[in-house]
PDB file of C-alpha atoms and ligand atoms in Angstrom:
ATOM      1  CA  MET A   1      19.281  11.525  -7.408  1.00  0.00           C
ATOM      2  CA  ARG A   2      15.708  12.316  -7.258  1.00  0.00           C
ATOM      3  CA  VAL A   3      13.772  10.247  -9.677  1.00  0.00           C
ATOM      4  CA  THR A   4      10.022  11.334 -10.527  1.00  0.00           C
ATOM      5  CA  PHE A   5       8.097   9.094 -13.199  1.00  0.00           C
ATOM      6  CA  THR A   6       4.464   8.120 -13.567  1.00  0.00           C
ATOM      7  CA  VAL A   7       3.749   4.786 -12.411  1.00  0.00           C
ATOM      8  CA  ASN A   8       0.027   3.471 -13.015  1.00  0.00           C
ATOM      9  CA  GLY A   9      -1.309   6.685 -14.274  1.00  0.00           C
ATOM     10  CA  ARG A  10       0.168   8.178 -11.086  1.00  0.00           C
ATOM     11  CA  VAL A  11       3.054  10.699 -10.570  1.00  0.00           C
ATOM     12  CA  HIS A  12       5.809   9.244  -7.922  1.00  0.00           C
ATOM     13  CA  GLU A  13       8.749  10.472  -6.865  1.00  0.00           C
ATOM     14  CA  ALA A  14      11.996   8.393  -5.123  1.00  0.00           C
ATOM     15  CA  ASP A  15      14.650  10.510  -3.287  1.00  0.00           C
ATOM     16  CA  ASP A  16      18.480   8.946  -3.041  1.00  0.00           C
ATOM     17  CA  VAL A  17      18.287   6.997  -5.719  1.00  0.00           C
ATOM     18  CA  TRP A  18      21.901   5.312  -6.138  1.00  0.00           C
ATOM     19  CA  GLU A  19      23.154   5.429  -9.601  1.00  0.00           C
ATOM     20  CA  GLY A  20      23.248   1.909 -10.376  1.00  0.00           C
ATOM     21  CA  GLU A  21      19.668   1.200  -8.524  1.00  0.00           C
ATOM     22  CA  SER A  22      17.559  -0.414 -11.139  1.00  0.00           C
ATOM     23  CA  LEU A  23      13.647   0.282 -11.563  1.00  0.00           C
ATOM     24  CA  LEU A  24      13.024  -2.984 -10.338  1.00  0.00           C
ATOM     25  CA  TYR A  25      14.298  -2.553  -6.602  1.00  0.00           C
ATOM     26  CA  VAL A  26      12.882   1.270  -6.960  1.00  0.00           C
ATOM     27  CA  LEU A  27       9.112  -0.190  -7.753  1.00  0.00           C
ATOM     28  CA  ARG A  28       9.596  -3.026  -5.380  1.00  0.00           C
ATOM     29  CA  GLU A  29      11.580  -1.342  -2.187  1.00  0.00           C
ATOM     30  CA  ARG A  30      11.294   2.465  -2.846  1.00  0.00           C
ATOM     31  CA  LEU A  31       7.369   2.583  -3.965  1.00  0.00           C
ATOM     32  CA  GLY A  32       5.919  -0.579  -2.166  1.00  0.00           C
ATOM     33  CA  LEU A  33       4.630  -2.191  -5.560  1.00  0.00           C
ATOM     34  CA  PRO A  34       5.678  -5.789  -5.196  1.00  0.00           C
ATOM     35  CA  GLY A  35       3.819  -7.133  -7.607  1.00  0.00           C
ATOM     36  CA  SER A  36       7.107  -6.972 -10.351  1.00  0.00           C
ATOM     37  CA  LYS A  37       9.030 -10.120  -9.007  1.00  0.00           C
ATOM     38  CA  ASN A  38      13.170 -10.528  -8.488  1.00  0.00           C
ATOM     39  CA  ALA A  39      14.149 -13.828 -10.289  1.00  0.00           C
ATOM     40  CA  CYS A  40      17.007 -13.838 -11.617  1.00  0.00           C
ATOM     41  CA  GLU A  41      17.770 -10.075 -11.493  1.00  0.00           C
ATOM     42  CA  GLN A  42      20.170 -10.565 -15.235  1.00  0.00           C
ATOM     43  CA  GLY A  43      17.195 -10.068 -17.961  1.00  0.00           C
ATOM     44  CA  GLU A  44      16.533 -14.057 -18.189  1.00  0.00           C
ATOM     45  CA  CYS A  45      13.426 -14.960 -16.686  1.00  0.00           C
ATOM     46  CA  GLY A  46      10.963 -12.185 -17.634  1.00  0.00           C
ATOM     47  CA  SER A  47       9.317 -12.391 -14.324  1.00  0.00           C
ATOM     48  CA  CYS A  48      10.208  -8.368 -13.467  1.00  0.00           C
ATOM     49  CA  THR A  49       8.610  -7.063 -16.807  1.00  0.00           C
ATOM     50  CA  VAL A  50       6.957  -4.028 -16.832  1.00  0.00           C
ATOM     51  CA  ARG A  51       6.100  -1.275 -19.357  1.00  0.00           C
ATOM     52  CA  LEU A  52       7.786   1.615 -19.641  1.00  0.00           C
ATOM     53  CA  ASP A  53       6.334   4.436 -22.319  1.00  0.00           C
ATOM     54  CA  ASP A  54       4.243   1.114 -23.276  1.00  0.00           C
ATOM     55  CA  VAL A  55       7.247  -0.841 -24.282  1.00  0.00           C
ATOM     56  CA  PRO A  56       7.641  -4.195 -22.249  1.00  0.00           C
ATOM     57  CA  VAL A  57      11.016  -4.156 -20.287  1.00  0.00           C
ATOM     58  CA  CYS A  58      13.207  -5.929 -17.876  1.00  0.00           C
ATOM     59  CA  ALA A  59      12.811  -3.874 -14.715  1.00  0.00           C
ATOM     60  CA  CYS A  60      15.868  -5.331 -13.746  1.00  0.00           C
ATOM     61  CA  LEU A  61      17.921  -4.367 -16.337  1.00  0.00           C
ATOM     62  CA  VAL A  62      16.445  -0.885 -16.806  1.00  0.00           C
ATOM     63  CA  ALA A  63      18.489   1.989 -14.239  1.00  0.00           C
ATOM     64  CA  ALA A  64      16.329   3.888 -12.529  1.00  0.00           C
ATOM     65  CA  GLY A  65      17.384   7.124 -13.494  1.00  0.00           C
ATOM     66  CA  GLN A  66      16.242   5.781 -17.015  1.00  0.00           C
ATOM     67  CA  ALA A  67      12.507   6.106 -16.023  1.00  0.00           C
ATOM     68  CA  GLU A  68      12.886   9.729 -15.271  1.00  0.00           C
ATOM     69  CA  GLY A  69       9.947  11.258 -16.532  1.00  0.00           C
ATOM     70  CA  ARG A  70       8.358   8.538 -18.121  1.00  0.00           C
ATOM     71  CA  GLU A  71       5.713   6.193 -17.474  1.00  0.00           C
ATOM     72  CA  VAL A  72       5.540   2.884 -16.486  1.00  0.00           C
ATOM     73  CA  VAL A  73       2.711   0.053 -16.540  1.00  0.00           C
ATOM     74  CA  THR A  74       2.914  -3.053 -13.768  1.00  0.00           C
ATOM     75  CA  VAL A  75       1.214  -5.624 -12.967  1.00  0.00           C
ATOM     76  CA  GLU A  76      -0.915  -3.586 -10.035  1.00  0.00           C
ATOM     77  CA  GLY A  77      -2.093  -1.071 -12.930  1.00  0.00           C
ATOM     78  CA  LEU A  78      -3.479  -3.874 -15.020  1.00  0.00           C
ATOM     79  CA  ALA A  79      -7.231  -3.907 -13.974  1.00  0.00           C
ATOM     80  CA  GLU A  80      -7.458  -0.107 -13.722  1.00  0.00           C
ATOM     81  CA  ARG A  81      -5.985   0.587 -17.320  1.00  0.00           C
ATOM     82  CA  SER A  82      -8.809  -2.196 -18.307  1.00  0.00           C
ATOM     83  CA  GLY A  83     -11.677  -0.533 -16.773  1.00  0.00           C
ATOM     84  CA  ALA A  84     -12.074  -3.416 -14.166  1.00  0.00           C
ATOM     85  CA  PRO A  85     -14.450  -2.079 -11.901  1.00  0.00           C
ATOM     86  CA  GLY A  86     -12.838  -1.676  -8.385  1.00  0.00           C
ATOM     87  CA  GLY A  87     -11.382  -4.560  -7.182  1.00  0.00           C
ATOM     88  CA  ARG A  88     -12.170  -6.456  -9.885  1.00  0.00           C
ATOM     89  CA  LEU A  89      -9.331  -8.483 -12.408  1.00  0.00           C
ATOM     90  CA  SER A  90      -8.733  -7.575 -15.641  1.00  0.00           C
ATOM     91  CA  PRO A  91     -10.182  -9.620 -18.626  1.00  0.00           C
ATOM     92  CA  VAL A  92      -6.444 -10.731 -18.900  1.00  0.00           C
ATOM     93  CA  GLN A  93      -6.109 -11.845 -15.394  1.00  0.00           C
ATOM     94  CA  GLN A  94      -8.994 -13.266 -14.907  1.00  0.00           C
ATOM     95  CA  ALA A  95      -8.296 -15.423 -18.279  1.00  0.00           C
ATOM     96  CA  PHE A  96      -5.066 -16.754 -16.389  1.00  0.00           C
ATOM     97  CA  VAL A  97      -7.135 -18.063 -13.248  1.00  0.00           C
ATOM     98  CA  ASP A  98      -9.830 -19.243 -15.404  1.00  0.00           C
ATOM     99  CA  ALA A  99      -7.301 -21.414 -17.504  1.00  0.00           C
ATOM    100  CA  GLY A 100      -5.433 -22.530 -14.652  1.00  0.00           C
ATOM    101  CA  ALA A 101      -2.204 -20.318 -15.864  1.00  0.00           C
ATOM    102  CA  VAL A 102      -1.104 -19.922 -12.363  1.00  0.00           C
ATOM    103  CA  GLN A 103       0.608 -22.504 -10.183  1.00  0.00           C
ATOM    104  CA  CYS A 104       3.625 -21.346  -8.094  1.00  0.00           C
ATOM    105  CA  GLY A 105       2.507 -17.873  -9.804  1.00  0.00           C
ATOM    106  CA  PHE A 106       5.950 -16.259  -9.758  1.00  0.00           C
ATOM    107  CA  CYS A 107       6.242 -15.530 -13.440  1.00  0.00           C
ATOM    108  CA  THR A 108       2.688 -14.382 -13.602  1.00  0.00           C
ATOM    109  CA  PRO A 109       2.659 -11.244 -13.481  1.00  0.00           C
ATOM    110  CA  GLY A 110       5.551 -10.430 -16.109  1.00  0.00           C
ATOM    111  CA  LEU A 111       3.594 -12.822 -17.839  1.00  0.00           C
ATOM    112  CA  LEU A 112       0.285 -10.559 -17.648  1.00  0.00           C
ATOM    113  CA  VAL A 113       2.246  -7.342 -18.551  1.00  0.00           C
ATOM    114  CA  ALA A 114       3.770  -8.922 -22.060  1.00  0.00           C
ATOM    115  CA  THR A 115       0.159 -10.662 -22.481  1.00  0.00           C
ATOM    116  CA  ASP A 116      -1.768  -7.112 -22.035  1.00  0.00           C
ATOM    117  CA  GLU A 117       1.084  -5.732 -24.404  1.00  0.00           C
ATOM    118  CA  LEU A 118       0.362  -7.927 -26.942  1.00  0.00           C
ATOM    119  CA  LEU A 119      -3.127  -8.178 -27.241  1.00  0.00           C
ATOM    120  CA  GLU A 120      -3.088  -4.542 -27.296  1.00  0.00           C
ATOM    121  CA  ARG A 121      -0.578  -4.745 -30.402  1.00  0.00           C
ATOM    122  CA  HIS A 122      -2.337  -8.060 -31.906  1.00  0.00           C
ATOM    123  CA  PRO A 123      -6.312  -8.435 -30.633  1.00  0.00           C
ATOM    124  CA  ASP A 124      -6.371 -11.649 -32.413  1.00  0.00           C
ATOM    125  CA  PRO A 125      -2.655 -12.860 -32.185  1.00  0.00           C
ATOM    126  CA  SER A 126      -1.565 -16.517 -33.798  1.00  0.00           C
ATOM    127  CA  ASP A 127      -0.246 -18.787 -31.792  1.00  0.00           C
ATOM    128  CA  ALA A 128       3.419 -17.991 -33.509  1.00  0.00           C
ATOM    129  CA  ASP A 129       2.530 -14.418 -32.202  1.00  0.00           C
ATOM    130  CA  ILE A 130       2.014 -15.331 -28.621  1.00  0.00           C
ATOM    131  CA  ARG A 131       5.423 -17.228 -28.520  1.00  0.00           C
ATOM    132  CA  GLU A 132       7.289 -14.861 -29.394  1.00  0.00           C
ATOM    133  CA  ALA A 133       6.097 -12.338 -27.451  1.00  0.00           C
ATOM    134  CA  LEU A 134       6.370 -14.728 -24.437  1.00  0.00           C
ATOM    135  CA  SER A 135       9.362 -15.935 -25.186  1.00  0.00           C
ATOM    136  CA  GLY A 136      11.679 -13.985 -23.040  1.00  0.00           C
ATOM    137  CA  ASN A 137       9.029 -14.781 -20.001  1.00  0.00           C
ATOM    138  CA  LEU A 138      10.291 -18.513 -18.239  1.00  0.00           C
ATOM    139  CA  CYS A 139       7.719 -20.731 -16.608  1.00  0.00           C
ATOM    140  CA  ARG A 140       9.049 -23.530 -13.850  1.00  0.00           C
ATOM    141  CA  CYS A 141       5.843 -25.195 -13.042  1.00  0.00           C
ATOM    142  CA  THR A 142       2.855 -25.337 -15.397  1.00  0.00           C
ATOM    143  CA  GLY A 143       4.497 -26.288 -19.151  1.00  0.00           C
ATOM    144  CA  TYR A 144       3.630 -23.384 -21.437  1.00  0.00           C
ATOM    145  CA  GLU A 145       0.303 -24.979 -22.356  1.00  0.00           C
ATOM    146  CA  LYS A 146      -1.895 -23.571 -20.220  1.00  0.00           C
ATOM    147  CA  ILE A 147      -0.146 -19.987 -20.273  1.00  0.00           C
ATOM    148  CA  LEU A 148      -0.820 -20.486 -24.479  1.00  0.00           C
ATOM    149  CA  ASP A 149      -4.460 -21.245 -23.559  1.00  0.00           C
ATOM    150  CA  ALA A 150      -4.582 -18.433 -21.430  1.00  0.00           C
ATOM    151  CA  VAL A 151      -3.670 -15.491 -23.710  1.00  0.00           C
ATOM    152  CA  ARG A 152      -6.254 -17.395 -26.229  1.00  0.00           C
ATOM    153  CA  LEU A 153      -8.921 -17.720 -23.896  1.00  0.00           C
ATOM    154  CA  ALA A 154      -8.596 -13.378 -23.252  1.00  0.00           C
ATOM    155  CA  ALA A 155      -8.130 -12.935 -26.911  1.00  0.00           C
ATOM    156  CA  ALA A 156     -11.449 -14.661 -27.606  1.00  0.00           C
ATOM    157  CA  ARG A 157     -13.395 -12.864 -24.842  1.00  0.00           C
ATOM    158  CA  GLY A 158     -11.560  -9.682 -26.242  1.00  0.00           C
ATOM    159  CA  GLY A 159     -13.754 -10.415 -29.430  1.00  0.00           C
ATOM    160  CA  GLU A 160     -16.776 -11.306 -28.008  1.00  0.00           C
ATOM    161  CA  THR A 161     -16.928  -7.908 -26.136  1.00  0.00           C
ATOM    162  CA  ALA A 162     -16.041  -5.723 -29.151  1.00  0.00           C
ATOM    163  CA  ARG A 163     -18.769  -8.071 -30.846  1.00  0.00           C
ATOM    164  CA  ASP A 164     -21.328  -6.727 -27.842  1.00  0.00           C
ATOM    165  CA  GLY A 165     -20.363  -2.984 -28.505  1.00  0.00           C
ATOM    166  CA  GLU A 166     -18.646  -3.183 -25.051  1.00  0.00           C
ATOM    167  CA  ALA A 167     -14.797  -2.105 -24.265  1.00  0.00           C
ATOM    168  CA  ALA A 168     -12.581  -4.386 -26.454  1.00  0.00           C
ATOM    169  CA  ARG A 169      -9.674  -3.850 -24.559  1.00  0.00           C
ATOM    170  CA  PRO A 170      -8.428  -6.894 -23.160  1.00  0.00           C
TER     171      PRO A 170
HETATM  172  S1  LIG B 201      14.330 -10.703 -12.598  1.00  0.00           S
HETATM  173 FE1  LIG B 201      14.290  -9.570 -14.630  1.00  0.00          FE
HETATM  174  S2  LIG B 201      14.378 -10.905 -16.087  1.00  0.00           S
HETATM  175 FE2  LIG B 201      14.809 -12.129 -14.475  1.00  0.00          FE
HETATM  176  S1  LIG B 202       3.261 -20.547 -12.405  1.00  0.00           S
HETATM  177 FE1  LIG B 202       5.464 -20.941 -11.429  1.00  0.00          FE
HETATM  178  S2  LIG B 202       7.242 -20.277 -12.621  1.00  0.00           S
HETATM  179 FE2  LIG B 202       5.366 -20.146 -13.523  1.00  0.00          FE
END
């Protein structure tokens, strides 16, 4: 079957998609977007997290056909969505770098997408909000403390930018 959907603001078509093919496979292998990672393929680790019509989902559990006519955001689209100038990281990505929240980096794309969604809903999240929003994203390296620091940092910077009268979106 053919699947037509929007990824990071651009319309894409994928042909000859098998009925059981996952959205993750189509993104990585057909559309050349390898940012979303394939670790467990069972919905357990969150490394494949993307937004489907704004809602964070595990792309490994979504059949590609379910994306027909819908809008997907992957980690590759975060910088542009945030309004970061060409080639620059989004504020959330930059906060992860600055807080030292990236080690092997395998979990990072999913965490970034989940954090971006959290800060859109909750610009000033509590630690409980952060833990809940990231509870489906497993990291084997960091012990999570640096990740929590990164989310707090991104939220704090979002607040500063808002006070400065610039774009407040993290
Ligand atoms: S690869 Fe999708 S949840 Fe682990
Ligand atoms: S940084 Fe290695 S799995 Fe999270």
